[in-house]
Every structure is written in C-alpha cells, then in structure tokens.
Amino acid sequence: MATEESFGDLVAADDVLLFVNAAITATGQREFRSEAGQQRLSLDFLHSYILGNYRELYAAVLALDVNDHNAALIVQGLLATAGEATAAQRRTEGRLIARRLALLPPQRVYRLIRELRRAKVNNRRTRAILRDWLAARPDPALDAVKYRAGLKLALRHTHLAPPGAELGDFLFRPARQSAFATPLLDSWRRAHHQQSALYELPYSVAEGFAAKHGITRGAFLEKIAPRMTRQEQLRLQESGRRHGAEAVRADLTRMPLTRLAGYVLGLPTDDRVRRRAELTEALRAAARRAAGPRRGSWGRVAAVLDDSFSATGSGQKRRRPLTAALACHFLLEALAAEYTPLWTSGRTDALLVHPLGPTPLGLRIVDALDTAPERLLIVSDGWDNAPPGLAAEVLRIWRTRLDPDGRTSIVHLNPVYDAEDFDVRRLAPTVPTAGLRDAEDLPTLVGLARFAEGRTGLTELTAYLDERTRAFLDPPARATTPMPEPLPEDAR
C-alpha cells in the first residue's frame, strides 16, 4: 500500500508540474509546429483535468510565474466552480485571486470579466472579488476613458453603481453632460470636435480620434509621445522614426529584459550593428536588474542557446523562442562568475543572432560539457535534429556514466508548449525540463526544475507551493523568497 501511495504521489506531482509548464509557456496561440486550435484544445483539457483532480494545487499555481493568459483561465475556473470548494478553500482561493488580479494588466481583467459574463458566472463570490478589484483601481476616470466598454460591462455584471454621478453619466449617458468637471473625462468629450484635446488623452484612445480628424501619423506621434507608456514608446519608437516623430524615444535602460530582447531582434541587422554599444549596454543593464543580489553567484556557467530556424516562432508569436534565448544569454552572463555561451548555429555575436538552420543540440552540449561547468543551461524548444536524438544520448551517458554524482547541474528551459504531449518537449529523462516565458523568471524556474526529475513526490511539491503562496500573498516576504517584480501594464 505504501508503494502504491508513493507511486500515486509521484504521478500527482508529475501532473501538476506538467500543468505548471503549460501555464508558463502556452498562450493558446499558434506555435512553429502547432496551430492555435490545437493549443487551445490541449490547454483547455489540462485546466479541466487539474482543476477537477487537484483543486488546491491548481489554485496555488496562481502564486507561480505563470503567464497572464493562464492566470486568467485559472481565476475563471475557480470562480465558475466555487460551489465545489470547501469554506477553507474558498478563503485561500479568494486571497490568491485578489492578489493575482491586482498584478494582471487591467485590459486582461476586463477581458476576463467579459468571459465570466459570457459563461454566466455571476455568483456572490465573483461579484465580491470583482467589486473589490474595481474599488481598488487607482484612477476610475482613466479606466472609464481607456477601458470604457470593459468598465461598463463590469459594472453591469456585478450590479454595481459607478463611483460618482459624473462617471455614471460619462459611461451610460454622455450626451446628458455639456461639460465634465473631471479633466480627463472632459478632454474625451472635447476630442470629438477639438483636435488639441486628443493630446490630453492616453495614446490608445487618442489614436482613434487622430484618425477621425485626419491627422497625419508623424504629427500625431510627435505630439502624443509624452502620453505614451514605456511599452508604447518601445513598440512605436521605430515607427516614429520612419514618420519623422523623433519625440517617440524609449529609455531602453529602464525596459524589462525579455521585452527589450524582443525589440532588439525586431531591428534590421544594420541598425543593430550601428547601435551596438547602446543596445548591448541596455540589455546588460536590464540583466543586472533581473539578477539582483544573485549577480555573479552562479560560478562557472555554460549555456546552449537555440537559434535554429524553429526559433522563428509563428505569426502570432514572432521570434518568441529566440527572444527568450537572447534574454537568457544576457541574464546568465550577469548571474555567472565565468560564462560560456554556445549558440546552435555556431555564431558568437549574440546581438546579431537570427533564426537559421537545423538544431545540433547534441554537438553543442558536448562542447559545453568540455568547459567543465558547474551549471549547464539549455534554452531550446527540444527538437534535436542534427543528428536526431544525439542530445538525449549525450545527456544519458553523461548523467549515468561520466557524472553520476551530479557535479554539473543541468537544466533544460523550453519556451514552447507542445500541444500533442500536453507539456514542453523534453530532451532526456535524466535532465529536468521547465517551461520558460520570460527570462526574468529563470532563477525561480531553475529552482522549480528539481521537482521535474521524477524523484520528488507530492509532499515536497506541496510544501514548495505553500511557501510560494505565503510569499505571494505577503509581498514583504519576497525578501526570503525572491520573485520577479510585476511587469508594467501591457508588458506581457
């Protein structure tokens, strides 16, 4: 019986880790080797399975570094099945949901409310949680202007009155008011017929008014630049230059590492060469921030980084695998005392990498192990094909014959969800694999990967999730359990 229980714990732990990998990497969008429909179907099955069999652990995943898409799906699943939870579960779930909603971008929460309304989820618990989230919004007027349709739907769904008669008139009876006392609301009213007023609005709102008034793109971007968020400035900087709007200039040294890596890879090669010093320093500054107190503490590190053709990603996730690899490269450079990067293409200039060629992971792993690293990190989608299967054989021989005591720590980080296997693709049973989305999460994921080796049961995993839950619900506890800072509003 003890053996059966132990085996059952291992299966349960493996199920939960499989779900964690999916919740970190999968977004229901098309990948290089699978369509969006396959991704959504696979992900929906996993959510239903874990929620139905491991409810407490399913809720605890909200405390991990899962992506916003899956965080919203978890919240929706918990709220839709509130009647199946015990009183104690509901209390813990309520706190986890409230904390996660506070970290989600507002547009994601308003989209979640729309999905809850479509699914007819409107129990008392749901209304209370959404009421508290709406009450905690720092600027109701900004939400009313920027997320007008979402806020109206949220108020209707929760049966709440708008905070203040003026906001109610703005949302539901805008023609009743000839002027609004709140400056932002009145700017929106005036922008319908007065061009200068639109430059007092957020960029995403002003853009529609600019098109209505026939304002040229360059002139609009030049004047609206001060109203842009950091992410909007980064996204539109190159567009601004093409249209002569030099005021659209992002401070690259303040950008999150993974977002910045994506921006760099989107630049033409000539621009990367011309701006080498600027871009390299910005990436290193972001990596130093992400490394924090762990900077230089990882000893000798070797990394195998996948820049093969499959790192192209898809039309919906352009260059996402390569973006993750480039960001990890700079973060590992900051974490290591001595660092050796090995790109699958054989290139040595990280700033100029681009997706090309096959994936000779096995050969690069041999090269990496030759440097006698204390840690080996492999960042790849796991499709080893030059020759096929060599990476798995190299890792098997290394772990079973050459390094059975595990002097070299090896972890595979995979940024791509495999819809067919309901998991990220693994290289070898002897090497732990963890899903990866943002490089900033790498230190935490390396710690989580130890559970993926198949030797740790449910008790240890539950204890780890409990620790992360306590840290998540009590932000000051982050000093003992480091977690990445939440990204700005639309960074994810």
Tab-separated table of C-alpha atoms in Angstrom:
chain	number	residue	atom	x	y	z
A	1	MET	CA	0.000	0.000	0.000
A	2	ALA	CA	2.837	2.380	0.866
A	3	THR	CA	4.377	1.706	-2.525
A	4	GLU	CA	1.068	2.427	-4.260
A	5	GLU	CA	0.630	5.648	-2.317
A	6	SER	CA	4.189	6.685	-3.122
A	7	PHE	CA	3.633	5.971	-6.815
A	8	GLY	CA	0.377	7.931	-6.696
A	9	ASP	CA	2.192	10.906	-5.185
A	10	LEU	CA	4.777	10.830	-7.953
A	11	VAL	CA	2.043	10.729	-10.584
A	12	ALA	CA	0.232	13.643	-8.927
A	13	ALA	CA	3.436	15.671	-8.719
A	14	ASP	CA	4.163	14.946	-12.367
A	15	ASP	CA	0.625	16.009	-13.352
A	16	VAL	CA	0.936	19.322	-11.520
A	17	LEU	CA	4.398	20.044	-12.925
A	18	LEU	CA	3.122	19.277	-16.407
A	19	PHE	CA	0.385	21.855	-15.851
A	20	VAL	CA	2.848	24.410	-14.466
A	21	ASN	CA	4.991	24.104	-17.600
A	22	ALA	CA	1.919	24.625	-19.762
A	23	ALA	CA	0.731	27.582	-17.683
A	24	ILE	CA	4.106	29.284	-18.097
A	25	THR	CA	4.569	28.738	-21.835
A	26	ALA	CA	1.200	28.190	-23.548
A	27	THR	CA	-0.999	31.093	-24.618
A	28	GLY	CA	-3.453	29.335	-26.930
A	29	GLN	CA	-1.737	30.896	-29.933
A	30	ARG	CA	-0.099	29.281	-32.931
A	31	GLU	CA	3.414	27.913	-32.453
A	32	PHE	CA	6.001	26.919	-35.051
A	33	ARG	CA	4.797	23.293	-35.112
A	34	SER	CA	1.154	23.508	-33.985
A	35	GLU	CA	-1.949	25.516	-34.823
A	36	ALA	CA	-3.839	27.789	-32.441
A	37	GLY	CA	-6.789	25.378	-32.300
A	38	GLN	CA	-4.532	22.542	-31.132
A	39	GLN	CA	-3.007	24.784	-28.495
A	40	ARG	CA	-6.381	25.877	-27.104
A	41	LEU	CA	-7.824	22.365	-27.080
A	42	SER	CA	-4.776	20.960	-25.306
A	43	LEU	CA	-4.689	23.780	-22.771
A	44	ASP	CA	-8.424	23.578	-22.017
A	45	PHE	CA	-8.091	19.861	-21.289
A	46	LEU	CA	-5.208	20.453	-18.888
A	47	HIS	CA	-7.088	23.154	-16.977
A	48	SER	CA	-10.166	20.961	-16.627
A	49	TYR	CA	-8.119	17.932	-15.548
A	50	ILE	CA	-6.014	19.690	-12.899
A	51	LEU	CA	-8.950	21.708	-11.536
A	52	GLY	CA	-11.037	18.551	-11.214
A	53	ASN	CA	-8.353	16.437	-9.542
A	54	TYR	CA	-6.058	18.810	-7.640
A	55	ARG	CA	-8.085	21.912	-6.835
A	56	GLU	CA	-5.849	23.268	-4.065
A	57	LEU	CA	-2.712	22.859	-6.145
A	58	TYR	CA	-4.490	24.339	-9.170
A	59	ALA	CA	-5.221	27.484	-7.152
A	60	ALA	CA	-1.676	27.580	-5.751
A	61	VAL	CA	-0.289	27.820	-9.293
A	62	LEU	CA	-1.513	31.443	-9.242
A	63	ALA	CA	1.435	32.132	-6.925
A	64	LEU	CA	3.937	30.979	-9.556
A	65	ASP	CA	5.265	32.894	-12.555
A	66	VAL	CA	2.545	31.724	-14.944
A	67	ASN	CA	1.640	33.905	-17.904
A	68	ASP	CA	-1.349	36.243	-17.839
A	69	HIS	CA	-3.409	34.107	-20.224
A	70	ASN	CA	-3.331	31.097	-17.917
A	71	ALA	CA	-3.663	33.153	-14.752
A	72	ALA	CA	-6.965	34.484	-16.124
A	73	LEU	CA	-8.098	30.960	-17.061
A	74	ILE	CA	-7.306	29.699	-13.552
A	75	VAL	CA	-9.266	32.552	-11.981
A	76	GLN	CA	-12.199	31.849	-14.295
A	77	GLY	CA	-12.097	28.132	-13.498
A	78	LEU	CA	-12.044	28.719	-9.733
A	79	LEU	CA	-14.888	31.238	-9.825
A	80	ALA	CA	-17.020	29.101	-12.122
A	81	THR	CA	-16.747	26.118	-9.744
A	82	ALA	CA	-16.963	27.996	-6.447
A	83	GLY	CA	-19.724	25.700	-5.248
A	84	GLU	CA	-17.357	22.723	-5.342
A	85	ALA	CA	-14.845	24.282	-2.918
A	86	THR	CA	-14.841	23.960	0.870
A	87	ALA	CA	-15.030	27.047	3.064
A	88	ALA	CA	-11.289	26.885	3.761
A	89	GLN	CA	-10.513	26.501	0.060
A	90	ARG	CA	-12.712	29.466	-0.804
A	91	ARG	CA	-10.862	31.694	1.682
A	92	THR	CA	-7.442	30.809	0.278
A	93	GLU	CA	-8.655	30.993	-3.317
A	94	GLY	CA	-10.213	34.385	-2.705
A	95	ARG	CA	-6.910	35.812	-1.465
A	96	LEU	CA	-4.943	34.255	-4.323
A	97	ILE	CA	-7.402	35.542	-6.916
A	98	ALA	CA	-7.440	39.058	-5.459
A	99	ARG	CA	-3.651	39.220	-5.410
A	100	ARG	CA	-3.304	37.895	-8.963
A	101	LEU	CA	-5.958	40.282	-10.312
A	102	ALA	CA	-4.038	43.180	-8.753
A	103	LEU	CA	-0.962	42.151	-10.778
A	104	LEU	CA	-2.723	41.491	-14.081
A	105	PRO	CA	-2.883	44.270	-16.683
A	106	PRO	CA	-6.298	45.994	-16.447
A	107	GLN	CA	-7.250	45.091	-20.011
A	108	ARG	CA	-6.700	41.421	-19.178
A	109	VAL	CA	-9.031	41.667	-16.167
A	110	TYR	CA	-11.727	43.412	-18.179
A	111	ARG	CA	-11.410	40.664	-20.786
A	112	LEU	CA	-11.777	38.090	-18.009
A	113	ILE	CA	-14.964	39.804	-16.808
A	114	ARG	CA	-16.328	39.606	-20.345
A	115	GLU	CA	-15.598	35.853	-20.389
A	116	LEU	CA	-17.261	35.409	-16.991
A	117	ARG	CA	-20.347	37.205	-18.282
A	118	ARG	CA	-20.390	35.062	-21.422
A	119	ALA	CA	-20.142	31.917	-19.278
A	120	LYS	CA	-22.862	33.256	-16.931
A	121	VAL	CA	-20.577	33.110	-13.905
A	122	ASN	CA	-22.023	35.679	-11.525
A	123	ASN	CA	-22.171	34.121	-8.078
A	124	ARG	CA	-21.832	36.159	-4.904
A	125	ARG	CA	-18.161	35.292	-4.560
A	126	THR	CA	-17.425	36.509	-8.089
A	127	ARG	CA	-19.252	39.775	-7.548
A	128	ALA	CA	-17.412	40.413	-4.265
A	129	ILE	CA	-13.970	39.795	-5.774
A	130	LEU	CA	-14.648	41.976	-8.806
A	131	ARG	CA	-16.203	44.683	-6.622
A	132	ASP	CA	-13.027	44.851	-4.523
A	133	TRP	CA	-10.835	44.933	-7.643
A	134	LEU	CA	-12.847	47.795	-9.148
A	135	ALA	CA	-12.793	49.690	-5.846
A	136	ALA	CA	-9.000	49.384	-5.707
A	137	ARG	CA	-8.428	50.831	-9.196
A	138	PRO	CA	-6.272	53.954	-8.658
A	139	ASP	CA	-7.889	56.167	-11.313
A	140	PRO	CA	-11.531	55.359	-12.206
A	141	ALA	CA	-11.607	58.212	-14.733
A	142	LEU	CA	-8.642	56.741	-16.620
A	143	ASP	CA	-10.337	53.346	-16.700
A	144	ALA	CA	-13.560	54.953	-17.912
A	145	VAL	CA	-11.724	56.573	-20.839
A	146	LYS	CA	-9.216	53.844	-21.680
A	147	TYR	CA	-11.358	50.762	-20.982
A	148	ARG	CA	-14.792	52.273	-21.460
A	149	ALA	CA	-16.585	49.182	-22.820
A	150	GLY	CA	-14.910	46.905	-20.282
A	151	LEU	CA	-15.809	49.070	-17.308
A	152	LYS	CA	-19.430	49.404	-18.433
A	153	LEU	CA	-19.723	45.639	-18.779
A	154	ALA	CA	-18.053	45.076	-15.392
A	155	LEU	CA	-20.471	47.395	-13.615
A	156	ARG	CA	-23.449	45.725	-15.240
A	157	HIS	CA	-22.163	42.233	-14.491
A	158	THR	CA	-21.511	42.973	-10.808
A	159	HIS	CA	-24.662	45.099	-10.379
A	160	LEU	CA	-22.581	47.994	-9.064
A	161	ALA	CA	-23.208	51.702	-9.399
A	162	PRO	CA	-20.409	53.822	-10.901
A	163	PRO	CA	-18.293	55.688	-8.327
A	164	GLY	CA	-19.890	59.109	-8.638
A	165	ALA	CA	-22.774	60.511	-10.664
A	166	GLU	CA	-20.452	62.164	-13.196
A	167	LEU	CA	-18.714	58.896	-14.019
A	168	GLY	CA	-22.115	57.239	-14.410
A	169	ASP	CA	-23.216	59.916	-16.857
A	170	PHE	CA	-19.949	59.592	-18.779
A	171	LEU	CA	-20.311	55.831	-19.157
A	172	PHE	CA	-24.029	55.474	-19.766
A	173	ARG	CA	-25.438	58.926	-20.637
A	174	PRO	CA	-22.581	61.000	-22.150
A	175	ALA	CA	-24.940	63.257	-24.112
A	176	ARG	CA	-26.546	64.457	-20.871
A	177	GLN	CA	-23.464	66.484	-19.880
A	178	SER	CA	-22.340	69.587	-21.769
A	179	ALA	CA	-19.094	69.506	-19.780
A	180	PHE	CA	-17.403	67.290	-17.168
A	181	ALA	CA	-15.655	68.507	-14.038
A	182	THR	CA	-13.077	65.707	-14.255
A	183	PRO	CA	-10.405	66.964	-16.706
A	184	LEU	CA	-9.774	63.609	-18.408
A	185	LEU	CA	-13.465	62.986	-18.997
A	186	ASP	CA	-13.920	66.457	-20.427
A	187	SER	CA	-10.888	66.001	-22.676
A	188	TRP	CA	-12.560	62.927	-24.141
A	189	ARG	CA	-15.759	64.934	-24.742
A	190	ARG	CA	-13.876	67.805	-26.395
A	191	ALA	CA	-11.697	65.473	-28.508
A	192	HIS	CA	-14.754	64.652	-30.638
A	193	HIS	CA	-14.650	68.118	-32.162
A	194	GLN	CA	-11.399	69.718	-30.983
A	195	GLN	CA	-8.074	68.334	-32.222
A	196	SER	CA	-5.945	69.787	-29.428
A	197	ALA	CA	-7.949	67.917	-26.775
A	198	LEU	CA	-6.973	64.497	-28.033
A	199	TYR	CA	-3.369	65.104	-26.928
A	200	GLU	CA	-4.621	65.150	-23.329
A	201	LEU	CA	-5.807	61.531	-23.652
A	202	PRO	CA	-3.939	58.216	-23.355
A	203	TYR	CA	-2.273	57.137	-26.603
A	204	SER	CA	-4.573	54.152	-27.253
A	205	VAL	CA	-7.649	56.407	-27.001
A	206	ALA	CA	-6.169	59.376	-28.831
A	207	GLU	CA	-5.189	57.201	-31.803
A	208	GLY	CA	-8.815	56.722	-32.824
A	209	PHE	CA	-9.568	60.433	-32.574
A	210	ALA	CA	-6.459	61.254	-34.647
A	211	ALA	CA	-7.741	59.041	-37.447
A	212	LYS	CA	-11.171	60.664	-37.213
A	213	HIS	CA	-9.652	64.140	-37.544
A	214	GLY	CA	-7.354	63.076	-40.414
A	215	ILE	CA	-4.126	63.929	-38.562
A	216	THR	CA	-1.004	62.531	-40.214
A	217	ARG	CA	0.758	59.691	-38.392
A	218	GLY	CA	4.013	61.558	-37.913
A	219	ALA	CA	2.391	64.697	-36.494
A	220	PHE	CA	0.214	62.627	-34.168
A	221	LEU	CA	3.093	60.526	-32.801
A	222	GLU	CA	5.275	63.598	-32.256
A	223	LYS	CA	2.664	65.334	-30.122
A	224	ILE	CA	1.252	62.319	-28.265
A	225	ALA	CA	4.688	60.972	-27.235
A	226	PRO	CA	4.548	62.419	-23.670
A	227	ARG	CA	1.293	60.493	-23.052
A	228	MET	CA	2.706	57.095	-24.036
A	229	THR	CA	3.540	54.340	-21.570
A	230	ARG	CA	7.055	52.877	-21.593
A	231	GLN	CA	5.853	49.862	-23.542
A	232	GLU	CA	4.098	52.039	-26.124
A	233	GLN	CA	7.257	54.093	-26.561
A	234	LEU	CA	9.299	50.936	-27.115
A	235	ARG	CA	6.779	49.451	-29.538
A	236	LEU	CA	6.405	52.652	-31.560
A	237	GLN	CA	9.936	54.046	-31.464
A	238	GLU	CA	10.907	52.697	-34.880
A	239	SER	CA	7.547	53.660	-36.386
A	240	GLY	CA	8.036	57.156	-35.028
A	241	ARG	CA	11.445	57.441	-36.664
A	242	ARG	CA	10.043	56.376	-40.027
A	243	HIS	CA	7.379	59.081	-39.788
A	244	GLY	CA	9.773	61.763	-38.544
A	245	ALA	CA	8.473	61.728	-34.953
A	246	GLU	CA	11.774	61.904	-33.051
A	247	ALA	CA	9.944	62.621	-29.764
A	248	VAL	CA	8.911	58.937	-29.574
A	249	ARG	CA	12.031	57.771	-27.809
A	250	ALA	CA	12.060	54.950	-25.293
A	251	ASP	CA	14.557	54.855	-22.428
A	252	LEU	CA	15.967	51.414	-23.211
A	253	THR	CA	17.886	51.230	-19.933
A	254	ARG	CA	14.597	51.035	-17.997
A	255	MET	CA	12.952	48.317	-20.080
A	256	PRO	CA	12.323	44.735	-18.855
A	257	LEU	CA	14.896	42.293	-20.181
A	258	THR	CA	12.702	39.973	-22.268
A	259	ARG	CA	10.711	42.839	-23.765
A	260	LEU	CA	13.954	44.600	-24.654
A	261	ALA	CA	15.376	41.447	-26.271
A	262	GLY	CA	12.281	41.223	-28.475
A	263	TYR	CA	12.724	44.844	-29.515
A	264	VAL	CA	16.375	44.256	-30.434
A	265	LEU	CA	15.556	41.191	-32.536
A	266	GLY	CA	12.930	43.196	-34.403
A	267	LEU	CA	15.545	45.667	-35.620
A	268	PRO	CA	17.258	45.234	-39.007
A	269	THR	CA	20.791	43.851	-38.785
A	270	ASP	CA	22.313	47.144	-39.966
A	271	ASP	CA	20.571	49.007	-37.130
A	272	ARG	CA	21.842	46.510	-34.587
A	273	VAL	CA	25.388	46.957	-35.853
A	274	ARG	CA	25.110	50.754	-35.862
A	275	ARG	CA	23.616	50.863	-32.357
A	276	ARG	CA	25.694	48.016	-30.903
A	277	ALA	CA	27.023	49.903	-27.874
A	278	GLU	CA	23.628	51.365	-26.947
A	279	LEU	CA	21.724	48.086	-27.309
A	280	THR	CA	24.343	45.957	-25.557
A	281	GLU	CA	24.526	48.287	-22.571
A	282	ALA	CA	20.721	48.415	-22.318
A	283	LEU	CA	20.474	44.605	-22.368
A	284	ARG	CA	23.214	44.260	-19.761
A	285	ALA	CA	21.589	46.868	-17.527
A	286	ALA	CA	18.266	45.016	-17.713
A	287	ALA	CA	20.051	41.730	-16.970
A	288	ARG	CA	21.783	43.210	-13.931
A	289	ARG	CA	18.421	44.388	-12.592
A	290	ALA	CA	16.905	40.940	-13.155
A	291	ALA	CA	19.861	39.186	-11.485
A	292	GLY	CA	19.676	41.426	-8.418
A	293	PRO	CA	21.648	40.112	-5.419
A	294	ARG	CA	22.364	36.829	-7.256
A	295	ARG	CA	24.660	38.633	-9.687
A	296	GLY	CA	27.940	36.738	-10.149
A	297	SER	CA	26.955	33.990	-7.685
A	298	TRP	CA	26.400	31.055	-10.063
A	299	GLY	CA	30.037	30.101	-10.606
A	300	ARG	CA	31.055	28.585	-13.957
A	301	VAL	CA	28.051	28.526	-16.266
A	302	ALA	CA	27.734	27.199	-19.811
A	303	ALA	CA	24.640	27.764	-21.930
A	304	VAL	CA	23.417	26.064	-25.098
A	305	LEU	CA	21.135	28.549	-26.839
A	306	ASP	CA	18.856	27.584	-29.728
A	307	ASP	CA	18.877	29.959	-32.701
A	308	SER	CA	17.786	27.364	-35.285
A	309	PHE	CA	15.038	28.030	-37.827
A	310	SER	CA	12.275	26.874	-35.455
A	311	ALA	CA	13.187	29.819	-33.184
A	312	THR	CA	11.278	31.912	-35.740
A	313	GLY	CA	8.124	31.129	-33.758
A	314	SER	CA	4.855	31.935	-35.540
A	315	GLY	CA	2.912	34.865	-36.912
A	316	GLN	CA	1.302	35.326	-33.505
A	317	LYS	CA	4.492	34.778	-31.508
A	318	ARG	CA	7.185	36.186	-33.775
A	319	ARG	CA	10.695	35.146	-32.743
A	320	ARG	CA	9.437	34.346	-29.263
A	321	PRO	CA	11.765	31.330	-28.702
A	322	LEU	CA	14.766	33.324	-29.928
A	323	THR	CA	13.758	36.280	-27.773
A	324	ALA	CA	13.756	34.035	-24.709
A	325	ALA	CA	17.173	32.627	-25.638
A	326	LEU	CA	18.741	36.068	-26.175
A	327	ALA	CA	17.331	37.399	-22.897
A	328	CYS	CA	18.579	34.289	-21.048
A	329	HIS	CA	22.016	34.796	-22.590
A	330	PHE	CA	22.395	38.230	-21.037
A	331	LEU	CA	20.873	37.178	-17.720
A	332	LEU	CA	23.205	34.177	-17.421
A	333	GLU	CA	26.123	36.455	-18.243
A	334	ALA	CA	25.120	38.550	-15.223
A	335	LEU	CA	24.496	35.570	-12.924
A	336	ALA	CA	27.716	33.715	-13.732
A	337	ALA	CA	31.211	34.318	-12.412
A	338	GLU	CA	32.511	32.677	-15.592
A	339	TYR	CA	30.213	32.250	-18.601
A	340	THR	CA	30.417	30.309	-21.893
A	341	PRO	CA	27.563	30.781	-24.398
A	342	LEU	CA	27.158	28.334	-27.286
A	343	TRP	CA	24.564	29.082	-29.970
A	344	THR	CA	23.366	26.114	-32.016
A	345	SER	CA	24.286	27.937	-35.239
A	346	GLY	CA	27.878	28.373	-34.087
A	347	ARG	CA	27.595	32.164	-34.104
A	348	THR	CA	29.475	34.100	-31.447
A	349	ASP	CA	27.851	37.536	-31.807
A	350	ALA	CA	24.691	37.385	-29.693
A	351	LEU	CA	23.438	40.773	-30.824
A	352	LEU	CA	23.198	39.628	-34.454
A	353	VAL	CA	21.547	36.218	-33.951
A	354	HIS	CA	18.643	35.295	-36.213
A	355	PRO	CA	16.721	32.027	-36.754
A	356	LEU	CA	18.551	29.830	-39.236
A	357	GLY	CA	19.427	26.207	-39.911
A	358	PRO	CA	18.978	22.880	-38.079
A	359	THR	CA	19.280	22.200	-34.336
A	360	PRO	CA	22.529	20.373	-33.446
A	361	LEU	CA	21.868	20.374	-29.715
A	362	GLY	CA	23.864	17.208	-29.059
A	363	LEU	CA	27.061	18.639	-30.553
A	364	ARG	CA	26.706	21.913	-28.657
A	365	ILE	CA	26.045	20.078	-25.381
A	366	VAL	CA	29.289	18.134	-25.839
A	367	ASP	CA	31.118	21.429	-26.424
A	368	ALA	CA	29.524	22.926	-23.327
A	369	LEU	CA	30.411	19.973	-21.090
A	370	ASP	CA	34.016	20.211	-22.283
A	371	THR	CA	34.265	23.521	-20.402
A	372	ALA	CA	33.618	21.678	-17.083
A	373	PRO	CA	30.794	23.976	-15.957
A	374	GLU	CA	29.144	23.893	-12.557
A	375	ARG	CA	25.828	24.643	-14.301
A	376	LEU	CA	24.677	23.876	-17.819
A	377	LEU	CA	21.528	25.616	-19.050
A	378	ILE	CA	19.910	24.561	-22.328
A	379	VAL	CA	17.391	27.009	-23.793
A	380	SER	CA	15.631	25.276	-26.680
A	381	ASP	CA	12.294	24.008	-27.958
A	382	GLY	CA	13.738	20.492	-27.609
A	383	TRP	CA	13.640	19.469	-31.284
A	384	ASP	CA	17.126	17.985	-31.606
A	385	ASN	CA	17.569	17.042	-35.280
A	386	ALA	CA	21.209	17.273	-36.364
A	387	PRO	CA	21.521	14.334	-35.891
A	388	PRO	CA	18.192	13.377	-34.271
A	389	GLY	CA	18.416	12.021	-30.733
A	390	LEU	CA	22.091	12.844	-30.123
A	391	ALA	CA	21.324	15.282	-27.296
A	392	ALA	CA	19.345	12.662	-25.367
A	393	GLU	CA	22.133	10.097	-25.749
A	394	VAL	CA	24.852	12.555	-24.718
A	395	LEU	CA	22.906	13.568	-21.638
A	396	ARG	CA	22.144	9.933	-20.732
A	397	ILE	CA	25.787	8.884	-20.904
A	398	TRP	CA	26.935	11.984	-19.047
A	399	ARG	CA	24.491	11.527	-16.203
A	400	THR	CA	24.734	7.727	-15.835
A	401	ARG	CA	28.442	7.122	-16.561
A	402	LEU	CA	30.531	10.276	-16.537
A	403	ASP	CA	28.824	12.319	-13.825
A	404	PRO	CA	26.530	10.038	-11.780
A	405	ASP	CA	27.062	12.195	-8.673
A	406	GLY	CA	25.626	15.245	-10.438
A	407	ARG	CA	28.598	17.561	-10.005
A	408	THR	CA	27.308	19.510	-13.012
A	409	SER	CA	23.766	20.782	-12.633
A	410	ILE	CA	21.920	20.524	-15.961
A	411	VAL	CA	18.532	22.143	-16.614
A	412	HIS	CA	16.614	22.405	-19.893
A	413	LEU	CA	14.402	25.506	-20.242
A	414	ASN	CA	11.832	25.258	-23.009
A	415	PRO	CA	9.892	28.339	-24.218
A	416	VAL	CA	7.499	26.375	-26.475
A	417	TYR	CA	4.443	24.365	-25.426
A	418	ASP	CA	3.935	21.044	-27.242
A	419	ALA	CA	0.172	20.677	-27.690
A	420	GLU	CA	0.361	16.987	-28.625
A	421	ASP	CA	2.211	15.960	-25.452
A	422	PHE	CA	0.411	18.441	-23.137
A	423	ASP	CA	3.826	19.624	-21.983
A	424	VAL	CA	7.031	21.244	-23.105
A	425	ARG	CA	9.201	18.855	-25.117
A	426	ARG	CA	11.927	17.177	-23.045
A	427	LEU	CA	15.441	16.247	-24.116
A	428	ALA	CA	16.148	13.320	-21.778
A	429	PRO	CA	14.522	11.647	-18.744
A	430	THR	CA	17.678	12.296	-16.713
A	431	VAL	CA	17.545	16.080	-17.232
A	432	PRO	CA	14.813	18.246	-15.662
A	433	THR	CA	12.847	20.446	-18.051
A	434	ALA	CA	10.915	23.575	-17.112
A	435	GLY	CA	8.724	25.820	-19.236
A	436	LEU	CA	10.024	29.339	-19.832
A	437	ARG	CA	8.322	32.508	-20.964
A	438	ASP	CA	10.277	35.470	-19.578
A	439	ALA	CA	13.998	35.259	-18.845
A	440	GLU	CA	13.411	37.217	-15.638
A	441	ASP	CA	11.811	34.048	-14.217
A	442	LEU	CA	14.883	31.899	-14.959
A	443	PRO	CA	16.331	31.724	-11.402
A	444	THR	CA	12.965	30.678	-9.983
A	445	LEU	CA	12.410	28.106	-12.733
A	446	VAL	CA	15.825	26.535	-12.174
A	447	GLY	CA	14.795	26.017	-8.552
A	448	LEU	CA	11.441	24.575	-9.613
A	449	ALA	CA	13.084	22.236	-12.137
A	450	ARG	CA	14.412	19.962	-9.404
A	451	PHE	CA	10.864	18.654	-8.970
A	452	ALA	CA	10.780	17.628	-12.642
A	453	GLU	CA	13.444	14.927	-12.267
A	454	GLY	CA	10.819	12.361	-11.264
A	455	ARG	CA	12.299	11.665	-7.832
A	456	THR	CA	10.288	14.169	-5.810
A	457	GLY	CA	6.794	13.410	-4.613
A	458	LEU	CA	3.680	15.402	-3.911
A	459	THR	CA	4.635	16.245	-0.319
A	460	GLU	CA	7.755	18.168	-1.325
A	461	LEU	CA	5.989	19.888	-4.211
A	462	THR	CA	3.062	20.882	-1.980
A	463	ALA	CA	5.461	22.331	0.590
A	464	TYR	CA	7.155	24.358	-2.139
A	465	LEU	CA	3.820	25.672	-3.420
A	466	ASP	CA	2.766	26.559	0.131
A	467	GLU	CA	5.978	28.545	0.568
A	468	ARG	CA	5.441	30.368	-2.711
A	469	THR	CA	1.813	31.048	-1.795
A	470	ARG	CA	2.821	32.648	1.508
A	471	ALA	CA	5.391	34.809	-0.283
A	472	PHE	CA	2.861	35.740	-2.964
A	473	LEU	CA	0.156	36.753	-0.502
A	474	ASP	CA	2.557	38.653	1.743
A	475	PRO	CA	4.747	40.842	-0.518
A	476	PRO	CA	7.329	41.725	2.199
A	477	ALA	CA	8.136	38.002	2.380
A	478	ARG	CA	9.784	38.363	-1.025
A	479	ALA	CA	12.977	39.160	0.826
A	480	THR	CA	13.254	35.470	1.760
A	481	THR	CA	11.685	34.076	-1.419
A	482	PRO	CA	12.855	36.234	-4.329
A	483	MET	CA	10.279	36.778	-7.062
A	484	PRO	CA	10.420	38.929	-10.176
A	485	GLU	CA	8.699	42.303	-9.946
A	486	PRO	CA	5.421	42.513	-11.898
A	487	LEU	CA	5.777	43.913	-15.409
A	488	PRO	CA	4.268	47.276	-16.368
A	489	GLU	CA	0.699	47.470	-17.568
A	490	ASP	CA	0.975	45.942	-21.033
A	491	ALA	CA	4.440	44.403	-20.946
A	492	ARG	CA	3.193	40.830	-21.138
